Amino acid sequence: MDALLEVRNVSKRFGAVEALKDVSVSLAPGEVLGVVGDNGAGKSTLMKVISGAHPPDSGELRLAGQPASFASPRAARQAGIEMIYQDLALADHLDVGANIFLGREPLRRLAGVVPVIDDATVRAEVVALLGRIESHIPDPETRVLALSGGQRQAVAIARALYWKAKVVIMDEPTAALAAIESRNVLRMARSLARDGVGILFIDHNLLEVLEVCDRVAVMYRGSKVYECRASETSQDELVRYMTGFSVQGAAVPA
Amino acid sequence: MSVESLSVTAYPRQSRRTRLLQELRQLAFALASIIALTIIFALLNARFMSPVNWYHIAQQVAIIAILAVGQTFVIATAGIDISQGSVVALTAMISALAAVNLGMPPIVAVLLTLLAGALVGLVMGLTITTLGVPPFIATLGMLAVALGGALLTTNGTPVFGLPQGFLVIAQGDFLGFPHMAWIALILALIAAFVLNRTRFGRYTLAIGSNAESARRAGIDVRRHLTLIYVLAGATSALAGIVYVAYTAAAQPTAGQNYELYSIAAVVIGGGSLFGGVGTILGSVLGALLMTILRNGTELAGISPYVEQVILGVVVVGAVYVDNLRRRLR
């Protein structure tokens, strides 16, 4: 299958710091690609380049085979690249449905004239949506305030899903979650992928990465030093690349 | 598919009930206080419960309720409008000068005054959204500017001699209910509709809850906030017009401290100074509570100076209780 997102030979420099050195990765539709690396390895910079926050100094992005360059995160989102922020960007006092539809509420005309928010449509869509990603949110009219961390992730994921994101970037989605909730988030990531969404999954927990991802890319000091199928690697091997041990040893397996 | 459609019909009933309970709990505090105060004031002075006095309360609550409606929208965005009292004074003078000195027909004077109020609001809104001045300071500045403006219009002297066509805005009643109370009621119904059912209301709460997430969702936060202050200015002007018609005179000292009543009303009614919450029904109940407090202390023979002290304590107390409520949640 053709690549959904391709990053080709991207470099990015901040003053004297080479944050990204000639990085290439590709992501297929329905694929979960883990991106791992130590702090400062370049994961965040790579995600910022993909989500339109930083333009690359050289190299290019291709989305569905077409060259793409994003002037802003908004432009990237319009093209179908959705970043799920660690702080989730939810309005706590609004309910689940209001958050998923925020800024894009469906309207109906009261008495044929006055435009009001079509709550029935919102409710129906949200119930179906939450069921699709197995979110464990019993009531779409719950305020986000009252949700657990995992359920908040579910709202952000549902929003990306409903608005037809093609690529979803999940930045340490389980960092602040209880174990059981982390399981749910991983399951939601898989169900997003089943819908054909490509997912870039950044995480420090390698066990989670090995479980949820199809492939894993390892970053080390701004370069992608290793890439393999998740089923063909181990935590130990990933750590060796993340810490630069295998890189300097130059014993890169195929 | 059948499972989904089943759940679609299964959810709303339960959640609507919990929603209603949540809102009732918020209103319970205001209602309980209203009942408690009513009993206390009835015991202090038998005249408090007379039909004449309740008619009077219905008149008095109108102005505070109108201001509380504007204040609800502002506070829902995590802002505050402390200019209200002064803007009431300024717009009271403008409406009287237009109707009396310039001899405009009442309807023209009213529209002109509403426009002036909206303009005052626009200045505050732009000060906040483009100059980045916090709402507290921007509206504090307007408090001084509008009061100065009100005094400047006539060098501090009141305006009398309003035509009957103007006075009828407040004086007289319909179905046994004073005109001015009808005005407040209709405004409150429209405001509740806008806040609960429209995108405008939704965005108001969203901005107050998390302005950054509203911005990321594509909402034009600056424009919306500016509009909120325009509306707040216009509602202050409406209160100024009603005030003039009620007292049959325009004085530059009209509306003094009214912002304290309206802020207290909103917070007592469940609004939070941190933004994101607030209901019109709650704010109107809060306005009723503040009016009863004012009317009752007067009838009980308590000095208006003491009433001032009570007002200050109630405002601070209401905000303190609000903080406790948020922390406990």
GROMACS .gro file of N, CA, C and O in nm, chain A residues 3-11 20-27 33 35 45-47 49-51 56 58-64 66 68 70 81 167 169 200 219 224 227:
model
  172
    3ALA      N    1   0.236   0.490   0.076
    3ALA     CA    2   0.256   0.558   0.203
    3ALA      C    3   0.154   0.671   0.216
    3ALA      O    4   0.124   0.741   0.120
    4LEU      N    5   0.102   0.686   0.338
    4LEU     CA    6   0.010   0.795   0.368
    4LEU      C    7   0.091   0.922   0.392
    4LEU      O    8   0.063   1.027   0.337
    5LEU      N    9   0.191   0.905   0.474
    5LEU     CA   10   0.277   1.018   0.507
    5LEU      C   11   0.422   0.976   0.484
    5LEU      O   12   0.462   0.866   0.524
    6GLU      N   13   0.494   1.060   0.415
    6GLU     CA   14   0.636   1.033   0.395
    6GLU      C   15   0.718   1.152   0.440
    6GLU      O   16   0.690   1.265   0.402
    7VAL      N   17   0.817   1.125   0.520
    7VAL     CA   18   0.912   1.229   0.559
    7VAL      C   19   1.041   1.194   0.488
    7VAL      O   20   1.095   1.084   0.504
    8ARG      N   21   1.088   1.287   0.400
    8ARG     CA   22   1.205   1.254   0.320
    8ARG      C   23   1.322   1.346   0.353
    8ARG      O   24   1.316   1.466   0.330
    9ASN      N   25   1.425   1.287   0.407
    9ASN     CA   26   1.553   1.356   0.430
    9ASN      C   27   1.537   1.492   0.497
    9ASN      O   28   1.596   1.591   0.456
   10VAL      N   29   1.459   1.494   0.603
   10VAL     CA   30   1.434   1.621   0.670
   10VAL      C   31   1.544   1.655   0.769
   10VAL      O   32   1.587   1.570   0.848
   11SER      N   33   1.593   1.778   0.761
   11SER     CA   34   1.689   1.829   0.859
   11SER      C   35   1.634   1.956   0.920
   11SER      O   36   1.561   2.032   0.854
   20LEU      N   37   1.743   1.773   1.388
   20LEU     CA   38   1.710   1.660   1.300
   20LEU      C   39   1.814   1.652   1.190
   20LEU      O   40   1.848   1.752   1.128
   21LYS      N   41   1.867   1.530   1.169
   21LYS     CA   42   1.970   1.512   1.067
   21LYS      C   43   1.922   1.412   0.964
   21LYS      O   44   1.918   1.294   0.991
   22ASP      N   45   1.878   1.460   0.851
   22ASP     CA   46   1.848   1.374   0.737
   22ASP      C   47   1.755   1.258   0.776
   22ASP      O   48   1.787   1.143   0.752
   23VAL      N   49   1.642   1.293   0.834
   23VAL     CA   50   1.550   1.190   0.883
   23VAL      C   51   1.447   1.154   0.777
   23VAL      O   52   1.388   1.241   0.715
   24SER      N   53   1.429   1.025   0.755
   24SER     CA   54   1.324   0.978   0.665
   24SER      C   55   1.242   0.871   0.736
   24SER      O   56   1.299   0.777   0.791
   25VAL      N   57   1.111   0.888   0.736
   25VAL     CA   58   1.022   0.781   0.784
   25VAL      C   59   0.900   0.781   0.694
   25VAL      O   60   0.868   0.881   0.630
   26SER      N   61   0.830   0.669   0.693
   26SER     CA   62   0.703   0.669   0.620
   26SER      C   63   0.599   0.595   0.702
   26SER      O   64   0.631   0.514   0.789
   27LEU      N   65   0.474   0.630   0.674
   27LEU     CA   66   0.363   0.578   0.753
   27LEU      C   67   0.255   0.535   0.656
   27LEU      O   68   0.214   0.614   0.569
   33LEU      N   69   0.299   0.363   1.397
   33LEU     CA   70   0.446   0.369   1.396
   33LEU      C   71   0.493   0.427   1.528
   33LEU      O   72   0.460   0.542   1.561
   35VAL      N   73   0.760   0.593   1.768
   35VAL     CA   74   0.883   0.671   1.757
   35VAL      C   75   0.939   0.680   1.898
   35VAL      O   76   0.876   0.737   1.986
   45THR      N   77   1.082   1.742   1.789
   45THR     CA   78   1.108   1.828   1.674
   45THR      C   79   1.048   1.766   1.548
   45THR      O   80   0.984   1.834   1.468
   46LEU      N   81   1.066   1.635   1.534
   46LEU     CA   82   1.012   1.566   1.417
   46LEU      C   83   0.859   1.582   1.413
   46LEU      O   84   0.801   1.612   1.308
   47MET      N   85   0.794   1.566   1.529
   47MET     CA   86   0.649   1.579   1.533
   47MET      C   87   0.606   1.722   1.502
   47MET      O   88   0.504   1.745   1.438
   49VAL      N   89   0.764   1.930   1.310
   49VAL     CA   90   0.779   1.951   1.165
   49VAL      C   91   0.656   1.891   1.094
   49VAL      O   92   0.596   1.954   1.006
   50ILE      N   93   0.617   1.770   1.136
   50ILE     CA   94   0.505   1.704   1.068
   50ILE      C   95   0.373   1.779   1.092
   50ILE      O   96   0.290   1.791   1.003
   51SER      N   97   0.356   1.833   1.216
   51SER     CA   98   0.229   1.898   1.248
   51SER      C   99   0.227   2.046   1.210
   51SER      O  100   0.132   2.117   1.244
   56PRO      N  101   1.069   2.254   0.795
   56PRO     CA  102   1.202   2.189   0.790
   56PRO      C  103   1.302   2.279   0.715
   56PRO      O  104   1.262   2.357   0.630
   58SER      N  105   1.557   2.150   0.537
   58SER     CA  106   1.569   2.084   0.407
   58SER      C  107   1.492   1.953   0.414
   58SER      O  108   1.452   1.909   0.521
   59GLY      N  109   1.472   1.892   0.299
   59GLY     CA  110   1.390   1.772   0.293
   59GLY      C  111   1.246   1.808   0.269
   59GLY      O  112   1.211   1.925   0.260
   60GLU      N  113   1.162   1.705   0.256
   60GLU     CA  114   1.022   1.735   0.228
   60GLU      C  115   0.927   1.637   0.294
   60GLU      O  116   0.965   1.528   0.336
   61LEU      N  117   0.801   1.684   0.305
   61LEU     CA  118   0.693   1.598   0.353
   61LEU      C  119   0.605   1.566   0.234
   61LEU      O  120   0.582   1.650   0.149
   62ARG      N  121   0.557   1.443   0.230
   62ARG     CA  122   0.459   1.408   0.127
   62ARG      C  123   0.339   1.344   0.195
   62ARG      O  124   0.353   1.256   0.279
   63LEU      N  125   0.222   1.394   0.159
   63LEU     CA  126   0.098   1.340   0.217
   63LEU      C  127   0.021   1.276   0.103
   63LEU      O  128  -0.010   1.342   0.004
   64ALA      N  129  -0.008   1.147   0.115
   64ALA     CA  130  -0.078   1.072   0.011
   64ALA      C  131  -0.013   1.093  -0.125
   64ALA      O  132  -0.080   1.111  -0.226
   66GLN      N  133   0.150   1.341  -0.243
   66GLN     CA  134   0.167   1.479  -0.289
   66GLN      C  135   0.261   1.554  -0.195
   66GLN      O  136   0.252   1.537  -0.073
   68ALA      N  137   0.382   1.822   0.050
   68ALA     CA  138   0.301   1.904   0.139
   68ALA      C  139   0.392   1.992   0.223
   68ALA      O  140   0.495   1.947   0.271
   70PHE      N  141   0.341   2.287   0.532
   70PHE     CA  142   0.239   2.351   0.616
   70PHE      C  143   0.293   2.479   0.677
   70PHE      O  144   0.397   2.479   0.743
   81ILE      N  145  -0.380   1.621   0.939
   81ILE     CA  146  -0.282   1.578   1.040
   81ILE      C  147  -0.323   1.636   1.175
   81ILE      O  148  -0.324   1.758   1.193
  167VAL      N  149  -0.375   1.139   0.966
  167VAL     CA  150  -0.259   1.107   1.048
  167VAL      C  151  -0.285   1.164   1.187
  167VAL      O  152  -0.322   1.281   1.201
  169ILE      N  153  -0.107   1.219   1.559
  169ILE     CA  154   0.016   1.213   1.637
  169ILE      C  155  -0.022   1.205   1.784
  169ILE      O  156  -0.090   1.293   1.836
  200LEU      N  157   0.124   0.811   1.457
  200LEU     CA  158   0.260   0.824   1.507
  200LEU      C  159   0.250   0.822   1.658
  200LEU      O  160   0.186   0.908   1.719
  219MET      N  161   1.511   0.706   1.744
  219MET     CA  162   1.585   0.830   1.720
  219MET      C  163   1.700   0.837   1.819
  219MET      O  164   1.687   0.797   1.935
  224LYS      N  165   1.754   0.915   1.271
  224LYS     CA  166   1.685   0.788   1.288
  224LYS      C  167   1.790   0.680   1.274
  224LYS      O  168   1.852   0.665   1.168
  227GLU      N  169   1.513   0.106   1.248
  227GLU     CA  170   1.371   0.090   1.222
  227GLU      C  171   1.345  -0.056   1.200
  227GLU      O  172   1.423  -0.126   1.132
   0.00000   0.00000   0.00000
